[in-house]
Short mmCIF file of C-alpha atoms in Angstrom, two decimals:
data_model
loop_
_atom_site.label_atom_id
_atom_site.label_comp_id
_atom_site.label_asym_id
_atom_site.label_seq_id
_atom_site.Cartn_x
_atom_site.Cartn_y
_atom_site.Cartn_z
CA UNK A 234 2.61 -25.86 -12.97
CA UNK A 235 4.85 -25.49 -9.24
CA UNK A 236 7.45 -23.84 -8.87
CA UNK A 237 9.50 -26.97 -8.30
CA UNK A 238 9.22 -27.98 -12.16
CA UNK A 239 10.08 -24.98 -13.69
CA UNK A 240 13.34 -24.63 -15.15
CA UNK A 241 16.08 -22.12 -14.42
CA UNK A 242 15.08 -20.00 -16.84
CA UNK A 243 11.56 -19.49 -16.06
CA UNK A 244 12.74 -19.20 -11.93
CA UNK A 245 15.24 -16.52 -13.02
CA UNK A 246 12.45 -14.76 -14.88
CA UNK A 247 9.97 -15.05 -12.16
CA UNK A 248 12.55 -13.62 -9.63
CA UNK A 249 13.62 -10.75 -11.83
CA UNK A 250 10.46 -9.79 -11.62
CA UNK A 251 9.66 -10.11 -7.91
CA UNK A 252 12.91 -7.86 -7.36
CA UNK A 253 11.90 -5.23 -10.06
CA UNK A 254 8.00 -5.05 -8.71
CA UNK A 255 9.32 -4.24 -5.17
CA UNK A 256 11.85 -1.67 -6.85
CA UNK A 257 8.94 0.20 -8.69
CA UNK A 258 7.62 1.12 -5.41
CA UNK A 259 9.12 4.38 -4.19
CA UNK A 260 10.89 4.14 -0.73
CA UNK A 261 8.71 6.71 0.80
CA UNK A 262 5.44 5.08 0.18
CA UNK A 263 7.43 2.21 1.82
CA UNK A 264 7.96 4.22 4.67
CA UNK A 265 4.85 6.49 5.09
CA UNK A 266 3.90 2.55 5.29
CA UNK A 267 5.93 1.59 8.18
CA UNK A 268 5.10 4.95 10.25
CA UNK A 269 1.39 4.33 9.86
CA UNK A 270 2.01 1.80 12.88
CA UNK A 271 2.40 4.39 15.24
CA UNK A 272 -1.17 4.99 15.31
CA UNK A 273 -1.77 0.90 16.84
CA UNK A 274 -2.54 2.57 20.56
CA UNK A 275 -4.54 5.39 19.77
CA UNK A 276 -8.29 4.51 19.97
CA UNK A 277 -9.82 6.39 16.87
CA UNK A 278 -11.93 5.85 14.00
CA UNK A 279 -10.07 6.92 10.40
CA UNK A 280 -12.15 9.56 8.94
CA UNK A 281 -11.46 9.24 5.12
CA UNK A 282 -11.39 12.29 2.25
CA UNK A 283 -14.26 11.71 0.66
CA UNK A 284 -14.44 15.40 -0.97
CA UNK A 285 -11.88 17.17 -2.19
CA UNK A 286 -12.73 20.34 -3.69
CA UNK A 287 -9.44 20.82 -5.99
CA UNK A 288 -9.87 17.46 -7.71
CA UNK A 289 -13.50 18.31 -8.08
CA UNK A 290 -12.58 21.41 -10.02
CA UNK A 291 -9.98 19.71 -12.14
CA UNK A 292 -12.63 16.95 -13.32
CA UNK A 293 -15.42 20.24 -13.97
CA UNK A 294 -13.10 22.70 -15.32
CA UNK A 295 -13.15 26.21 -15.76
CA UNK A 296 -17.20 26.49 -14.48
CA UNK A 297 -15.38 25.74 -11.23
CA UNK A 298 -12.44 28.02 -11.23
CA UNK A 299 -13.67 30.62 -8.76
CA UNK A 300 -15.33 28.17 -6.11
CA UNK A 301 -11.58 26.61 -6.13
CA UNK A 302 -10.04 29.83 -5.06
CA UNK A 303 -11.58 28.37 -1.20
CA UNK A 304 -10.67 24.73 -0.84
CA UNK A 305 -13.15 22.98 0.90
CA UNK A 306 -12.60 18.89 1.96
CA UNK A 307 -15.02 16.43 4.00
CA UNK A 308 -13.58 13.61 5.95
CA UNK A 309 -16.37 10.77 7.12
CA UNK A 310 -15.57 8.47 9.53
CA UNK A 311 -18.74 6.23 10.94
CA UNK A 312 -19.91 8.59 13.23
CA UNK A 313 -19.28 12.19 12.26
CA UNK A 314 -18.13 14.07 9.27
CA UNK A 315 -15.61 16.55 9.45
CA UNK A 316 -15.93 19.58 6.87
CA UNK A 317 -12.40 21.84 6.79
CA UNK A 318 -12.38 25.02 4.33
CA UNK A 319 -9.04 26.04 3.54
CA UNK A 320 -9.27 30.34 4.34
CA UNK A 321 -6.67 32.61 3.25
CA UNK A 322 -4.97 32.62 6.20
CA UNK A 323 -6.46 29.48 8.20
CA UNK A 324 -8.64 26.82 8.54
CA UNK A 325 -12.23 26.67 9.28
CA UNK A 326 -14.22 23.81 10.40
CA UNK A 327 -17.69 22.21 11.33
CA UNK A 328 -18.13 19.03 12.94
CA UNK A 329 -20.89 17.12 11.70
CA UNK A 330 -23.25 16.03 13.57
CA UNK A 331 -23.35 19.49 15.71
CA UNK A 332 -21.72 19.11 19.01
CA UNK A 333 -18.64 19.97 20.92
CA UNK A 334 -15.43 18.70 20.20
CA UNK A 335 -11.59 19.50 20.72
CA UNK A 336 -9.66 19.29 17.48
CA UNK A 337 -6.03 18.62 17.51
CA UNK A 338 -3.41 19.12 15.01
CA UNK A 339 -1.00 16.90 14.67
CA UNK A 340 2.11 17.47 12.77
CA UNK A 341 4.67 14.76 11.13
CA UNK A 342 7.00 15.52 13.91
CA UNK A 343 4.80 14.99 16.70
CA UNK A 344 3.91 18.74 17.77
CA UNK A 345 0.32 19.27 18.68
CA UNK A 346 -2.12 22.17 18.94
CA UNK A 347 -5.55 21.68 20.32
CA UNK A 348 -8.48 24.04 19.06
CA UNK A 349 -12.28 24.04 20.76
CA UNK A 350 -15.51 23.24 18.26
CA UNK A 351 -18.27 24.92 19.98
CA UNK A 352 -21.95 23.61 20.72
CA UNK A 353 -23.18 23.56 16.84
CA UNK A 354 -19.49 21.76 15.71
CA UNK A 355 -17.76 24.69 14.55
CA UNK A 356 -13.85 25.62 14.83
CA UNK A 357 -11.39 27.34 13.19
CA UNK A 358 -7.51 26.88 12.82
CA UNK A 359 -5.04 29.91 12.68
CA UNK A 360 -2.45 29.77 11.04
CA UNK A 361 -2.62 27.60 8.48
CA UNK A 362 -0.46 24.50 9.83
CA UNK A 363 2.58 23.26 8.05
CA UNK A 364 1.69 20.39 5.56
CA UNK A 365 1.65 17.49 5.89
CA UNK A 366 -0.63 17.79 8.99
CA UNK A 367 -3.23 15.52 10.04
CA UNK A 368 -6.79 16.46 12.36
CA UNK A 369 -7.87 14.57 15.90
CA UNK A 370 -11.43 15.09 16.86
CA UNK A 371 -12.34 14.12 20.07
CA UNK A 372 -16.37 15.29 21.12
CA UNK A 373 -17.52 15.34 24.25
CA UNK A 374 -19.72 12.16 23.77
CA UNK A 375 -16.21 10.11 23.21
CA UNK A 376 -16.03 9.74 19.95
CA UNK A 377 -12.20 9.88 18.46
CA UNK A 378 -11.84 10.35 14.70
CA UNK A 379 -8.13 10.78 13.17
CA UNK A 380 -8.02 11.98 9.59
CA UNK A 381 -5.43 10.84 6.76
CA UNK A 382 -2.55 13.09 6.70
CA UNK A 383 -3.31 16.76 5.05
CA UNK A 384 -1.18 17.94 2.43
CA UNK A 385 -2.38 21.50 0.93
CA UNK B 281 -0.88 -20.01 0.12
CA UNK B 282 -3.76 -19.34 2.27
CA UNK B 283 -1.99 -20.62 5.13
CA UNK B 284 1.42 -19.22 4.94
CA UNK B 285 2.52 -19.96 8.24
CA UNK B 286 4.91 -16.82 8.09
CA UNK B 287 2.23 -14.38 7.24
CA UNK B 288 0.29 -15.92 10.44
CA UNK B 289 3.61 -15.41 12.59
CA UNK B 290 3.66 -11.88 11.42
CA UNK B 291 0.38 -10.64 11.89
CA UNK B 292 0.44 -12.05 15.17
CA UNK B 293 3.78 -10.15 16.07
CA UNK B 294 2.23 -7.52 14.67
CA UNK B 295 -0.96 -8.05 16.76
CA UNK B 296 1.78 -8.06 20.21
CA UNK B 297 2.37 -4.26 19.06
CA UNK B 298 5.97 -5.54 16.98
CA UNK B 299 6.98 -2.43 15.47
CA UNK B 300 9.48 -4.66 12.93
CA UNK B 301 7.39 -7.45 12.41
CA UNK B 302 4.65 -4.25 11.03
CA UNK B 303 7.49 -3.53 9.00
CA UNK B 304 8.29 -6.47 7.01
CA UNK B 305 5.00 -6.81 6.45
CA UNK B 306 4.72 -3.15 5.05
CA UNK B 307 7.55 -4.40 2.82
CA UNK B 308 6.56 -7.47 1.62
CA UNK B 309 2.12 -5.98 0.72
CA UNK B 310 3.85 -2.59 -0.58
CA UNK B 311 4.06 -3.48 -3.86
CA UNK B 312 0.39 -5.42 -3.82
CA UNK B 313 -0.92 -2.26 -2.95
CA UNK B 314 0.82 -0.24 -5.08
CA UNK B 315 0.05 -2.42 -8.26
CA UNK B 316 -3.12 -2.24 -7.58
CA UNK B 317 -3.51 1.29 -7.52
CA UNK B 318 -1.85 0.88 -10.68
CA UNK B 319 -4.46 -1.03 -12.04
CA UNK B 320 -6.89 1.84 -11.48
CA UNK B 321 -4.47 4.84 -13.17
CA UNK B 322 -4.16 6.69 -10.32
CA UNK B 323 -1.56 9.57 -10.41
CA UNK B 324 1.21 9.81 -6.85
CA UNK B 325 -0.81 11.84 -4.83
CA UNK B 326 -3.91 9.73 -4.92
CA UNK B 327 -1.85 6.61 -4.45
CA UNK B 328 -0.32 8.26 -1.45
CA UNK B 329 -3.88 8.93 -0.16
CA UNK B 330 -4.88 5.35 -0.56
CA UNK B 331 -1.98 3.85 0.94
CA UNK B 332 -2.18 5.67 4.11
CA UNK B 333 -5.74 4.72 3.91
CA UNK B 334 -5.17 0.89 3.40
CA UNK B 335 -2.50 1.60 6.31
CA UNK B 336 -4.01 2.89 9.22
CA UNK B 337 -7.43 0.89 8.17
CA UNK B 338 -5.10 -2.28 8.42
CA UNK B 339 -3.51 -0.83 11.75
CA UNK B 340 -7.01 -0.40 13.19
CA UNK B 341 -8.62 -3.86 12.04
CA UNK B 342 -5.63 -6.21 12.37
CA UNK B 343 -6.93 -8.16 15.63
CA UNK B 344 -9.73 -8.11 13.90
CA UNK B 345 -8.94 -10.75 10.77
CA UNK B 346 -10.15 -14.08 11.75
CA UNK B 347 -7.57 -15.92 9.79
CA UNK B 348 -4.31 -14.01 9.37
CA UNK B 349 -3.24 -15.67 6.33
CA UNK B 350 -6.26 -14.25 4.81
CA UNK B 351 -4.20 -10.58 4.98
CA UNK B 352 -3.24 -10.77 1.75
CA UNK B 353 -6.92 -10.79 0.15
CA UNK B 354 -8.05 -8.25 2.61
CA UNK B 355 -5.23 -5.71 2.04
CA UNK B 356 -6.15 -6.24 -1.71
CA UNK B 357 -9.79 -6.06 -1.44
CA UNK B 358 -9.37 -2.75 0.83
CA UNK B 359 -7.03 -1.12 -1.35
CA UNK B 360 -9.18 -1.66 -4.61
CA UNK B 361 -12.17 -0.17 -2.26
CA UNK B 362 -10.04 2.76 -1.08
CA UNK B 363 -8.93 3.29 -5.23
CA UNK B 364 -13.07 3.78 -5.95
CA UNK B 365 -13.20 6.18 -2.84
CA UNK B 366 -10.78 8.07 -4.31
CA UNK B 367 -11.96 8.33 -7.79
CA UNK B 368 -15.54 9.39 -6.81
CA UNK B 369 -13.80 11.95 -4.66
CA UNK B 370 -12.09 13.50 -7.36
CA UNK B 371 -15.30 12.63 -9.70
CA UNK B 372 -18.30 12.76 -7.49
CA UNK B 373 -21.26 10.75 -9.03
CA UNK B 374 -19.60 10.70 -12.51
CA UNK B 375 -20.01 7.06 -13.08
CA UNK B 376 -18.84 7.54 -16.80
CA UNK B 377 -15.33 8.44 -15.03
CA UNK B 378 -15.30 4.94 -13.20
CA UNK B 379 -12.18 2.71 -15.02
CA UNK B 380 -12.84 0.24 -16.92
CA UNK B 381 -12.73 -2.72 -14.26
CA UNK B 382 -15.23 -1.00 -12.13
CA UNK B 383 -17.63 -1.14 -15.13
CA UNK B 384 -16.76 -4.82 -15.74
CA UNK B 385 -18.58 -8.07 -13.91
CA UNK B 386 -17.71 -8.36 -10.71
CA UNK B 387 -16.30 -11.90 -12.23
CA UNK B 388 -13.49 -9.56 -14.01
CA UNK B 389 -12.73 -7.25 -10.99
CA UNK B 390 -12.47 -10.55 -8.62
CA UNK B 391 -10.03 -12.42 -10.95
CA UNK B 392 -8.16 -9.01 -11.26
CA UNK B 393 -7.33 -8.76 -7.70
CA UNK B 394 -6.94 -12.46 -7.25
CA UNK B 395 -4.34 -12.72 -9.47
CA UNK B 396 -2.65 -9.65 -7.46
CA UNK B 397 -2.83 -11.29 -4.95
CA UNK B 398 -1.30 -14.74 -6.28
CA UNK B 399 1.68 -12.21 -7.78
CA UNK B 400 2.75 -10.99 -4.93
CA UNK B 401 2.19 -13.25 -3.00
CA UNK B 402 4.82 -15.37 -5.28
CA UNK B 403 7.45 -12.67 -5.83
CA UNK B 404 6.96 -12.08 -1.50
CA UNK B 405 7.98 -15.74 -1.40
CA UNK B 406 10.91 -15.56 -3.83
CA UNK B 407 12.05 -11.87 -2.72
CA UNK B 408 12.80 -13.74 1.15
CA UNK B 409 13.67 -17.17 -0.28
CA UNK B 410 16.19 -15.26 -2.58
CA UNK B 411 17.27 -12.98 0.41
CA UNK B 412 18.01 -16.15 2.90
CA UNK B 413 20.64 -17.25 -0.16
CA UNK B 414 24.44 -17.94 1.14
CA UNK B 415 25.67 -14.87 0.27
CA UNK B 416 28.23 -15.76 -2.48
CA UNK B 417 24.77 -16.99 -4.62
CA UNK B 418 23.14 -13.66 -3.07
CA UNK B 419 25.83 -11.38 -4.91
CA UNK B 420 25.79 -13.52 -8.17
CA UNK B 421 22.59 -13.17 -8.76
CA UNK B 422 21.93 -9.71 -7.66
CA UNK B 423 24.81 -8.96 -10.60
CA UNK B 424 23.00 -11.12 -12.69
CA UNK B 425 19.49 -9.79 -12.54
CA UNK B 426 20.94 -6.05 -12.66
CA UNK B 427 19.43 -4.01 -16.15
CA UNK B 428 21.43 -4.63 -18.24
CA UNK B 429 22.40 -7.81 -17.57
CA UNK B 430 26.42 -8.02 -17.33
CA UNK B 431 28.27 -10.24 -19.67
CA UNK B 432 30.16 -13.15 -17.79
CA UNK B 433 33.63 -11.40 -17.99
CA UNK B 434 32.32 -8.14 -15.90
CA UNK B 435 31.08 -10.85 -13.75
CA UNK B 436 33.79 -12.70 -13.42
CA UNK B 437 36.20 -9.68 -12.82
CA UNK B 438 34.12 -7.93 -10.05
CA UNK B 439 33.22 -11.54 -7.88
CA UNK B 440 36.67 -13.04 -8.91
CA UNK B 441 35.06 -15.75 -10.08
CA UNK B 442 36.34 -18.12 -13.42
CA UNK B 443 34.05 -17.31 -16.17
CA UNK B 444 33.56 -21.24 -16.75
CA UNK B 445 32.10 -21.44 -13.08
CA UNK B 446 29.57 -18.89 -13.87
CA UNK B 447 27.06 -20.84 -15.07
CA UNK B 448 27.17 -23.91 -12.96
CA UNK B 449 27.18 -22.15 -9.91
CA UNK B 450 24.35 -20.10 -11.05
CA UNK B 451 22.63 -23.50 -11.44
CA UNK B 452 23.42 -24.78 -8.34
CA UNK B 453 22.17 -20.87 -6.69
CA UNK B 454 18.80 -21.43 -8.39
CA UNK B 455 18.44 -24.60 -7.38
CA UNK B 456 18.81 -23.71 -3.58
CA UNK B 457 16.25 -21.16 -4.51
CA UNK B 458 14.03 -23.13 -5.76
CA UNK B 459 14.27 -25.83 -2.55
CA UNK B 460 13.23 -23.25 -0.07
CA UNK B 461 10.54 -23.37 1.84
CA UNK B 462 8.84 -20.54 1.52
CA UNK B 463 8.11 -21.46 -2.09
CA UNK B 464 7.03 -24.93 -1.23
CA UNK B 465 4.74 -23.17 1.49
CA UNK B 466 3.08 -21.64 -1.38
CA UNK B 467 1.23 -23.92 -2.84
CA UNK B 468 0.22 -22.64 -5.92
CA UNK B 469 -2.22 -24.26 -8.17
CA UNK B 470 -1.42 -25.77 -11.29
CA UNK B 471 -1.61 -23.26 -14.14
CA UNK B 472 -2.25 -20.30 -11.68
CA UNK B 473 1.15 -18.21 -12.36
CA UNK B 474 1.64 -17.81 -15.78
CA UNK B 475 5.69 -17.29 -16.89
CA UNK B 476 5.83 -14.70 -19.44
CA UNK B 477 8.25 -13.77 -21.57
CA UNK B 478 10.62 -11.36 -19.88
CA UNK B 479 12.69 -10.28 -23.03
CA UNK B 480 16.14 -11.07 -21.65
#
């Protein structure tokens, strides 16, 4: 089968369904999409969630309700991990492996805040920034790590 | 299909820093991306988190793709990656909590995302063909392929058009459709696309 032997019927069908698969996908997905290429001149590895402390207490249940009063998340990236504990009225922070860093915030709008990790990786974050925020880690060997953006 | 010469011109726009060449490409992989998160049952958060995943991972290894026509498998293959991340986030080491497909063969998973990929790249193909239409075939068939479908006289009173013209010039719209060349650049294999039924 080609698409140059089917009939009109079967074209009509295969195009109604072309349109109605790129109209199931919301607009800002689309465009959380196209703002993702902002990020094609900065030189930094994407450190990933790979632990995220509130879906881990929805999958165990009620064992886990009082460990999810603090979240906690863990971003890897190839070289260093990023650990972030969500505190009642900040953030706290350890870069892993142990070393000195500068972590910036960066917020959808472009503002940025820069905070110091000291010599065994650790930083903290006051106040809490507006969500959706993201994390830049910069250490002082030259490593740059960018998380995903940071909804809480 | 695997060398759609205007994926190649895109990705290498996009590789010049082309902030609107990124974009059409954004909109025409959107929808492979989001079907396949589909495909693993993941609620709007987690698809958000996997799209701006697949995104930035595709902003950062874009020079990087040897053949740029080969986007389409790589965007699929890293977003069914980026689906498992996030389901062993959420689950840990809970392989009982895997879906199905990660559980199957790899055979299974493999002819899953192939034929995402072969879907959109075909409706890709037909979304632009369909959008380079003349424009009086453009608005016919946009009424046309509205849910519901109109009846022929609502038709013919909002595009002025005699109801007995209806149906030829639809015809003659879906025959230009079917001439362009982004369809015949597709290539696809006999008995790859299977039409189903639609339930007009």
């Amino acid at each position: 089968m080609s698409i140059v032997t089917w009939d009109d019927e079967e074209l009509f069908a295969a195009l109604q369904r072309a349109i109605r698969a790129r109209d199931a996908v919301p607009a800002e997905f689309v465009d959380a999409g196209k703002s993702a290429f902002a990020w094609h001149n900065i030189d930094a590895e994407l450190a990933q969630l790979t632990y995220d402390s509130t879906r881990d207490a929805d999958m165990a249940g009620a064992t886990r309700a009082e460990a999810a009063s603090i979240r906690a998340l863990t971003f890897n990236s190839a070289n260093i991990t990023i650990e972030l504990e969500v505190t009642r009225d900040g953030l706290v922070g350890q870069i892993v492996p142990a070393q000195v860093a500068t972590i910036t915030v960066q917020s959808r709008v472009g503002a940025n805040a820069s905070v110091a990790a000291d010599e065994i990786g650790c930083f903290s974050i006051r106040p809490i920034p507006a969500s959706p925020f993201r994390l830049q880690c910069t250490t002082g060997s030259g490593i740059e790590a960018l998380t995903g953006w940071i909804t809480l | 299909m695997r060398d759609d010469p205007s994926v190649i011109a895109l990705v290498a726009r996009v590789c010049d820093g082309d902030q609107e060449a990124w974009n059409e490409l954004i909109e025409r992989y959107a929808p492979l991306v989001w079907s396949i998160c589909l495909r693993y049952q993941l609620g709007r958060q987690d698809i958000d988190d996997v799209g701006q995943s697949v995104w930035l991972l595709l902003v950062e290894h874009v020079r990087e793709l040897r053949e740029p026509a080969a986007l389409p498998g790589w965007l699929a293959t890293t977003t069914r990656n980026e689906c498992l991340r996030v389901l062993r986030a959420a689950r840990r080491l809970d392989v009982e909590g895997l879906p199905p497909e990660d559980q199957m063969p790899p055979d299974s998973v493999a002819t899953m995302i192939e034929q995402e990929i072969i879907e959109a790249e075909l409706n890709a193909a037909l979304r632009l063909a369909f959008s380079e239409l003349p424009p009086g075939c453009h608005d016919l068939l946009s009424m046309l392929l509205s849910d519901p479908p109109p009846g022929y006289a609502e038709v013919s009173a909002a595009l002025g058009m005699p109801i007995g013209s209806i149906g030829p010039t639809r015809a003659r719209c879906l025959e230009r459709l079917r001439r362009s060349p982004h369809l015949a650049a597709l290539g696809i294999q006999p008995g790859a696309v299977a039409v189903r039924e639609t339930g007009r």
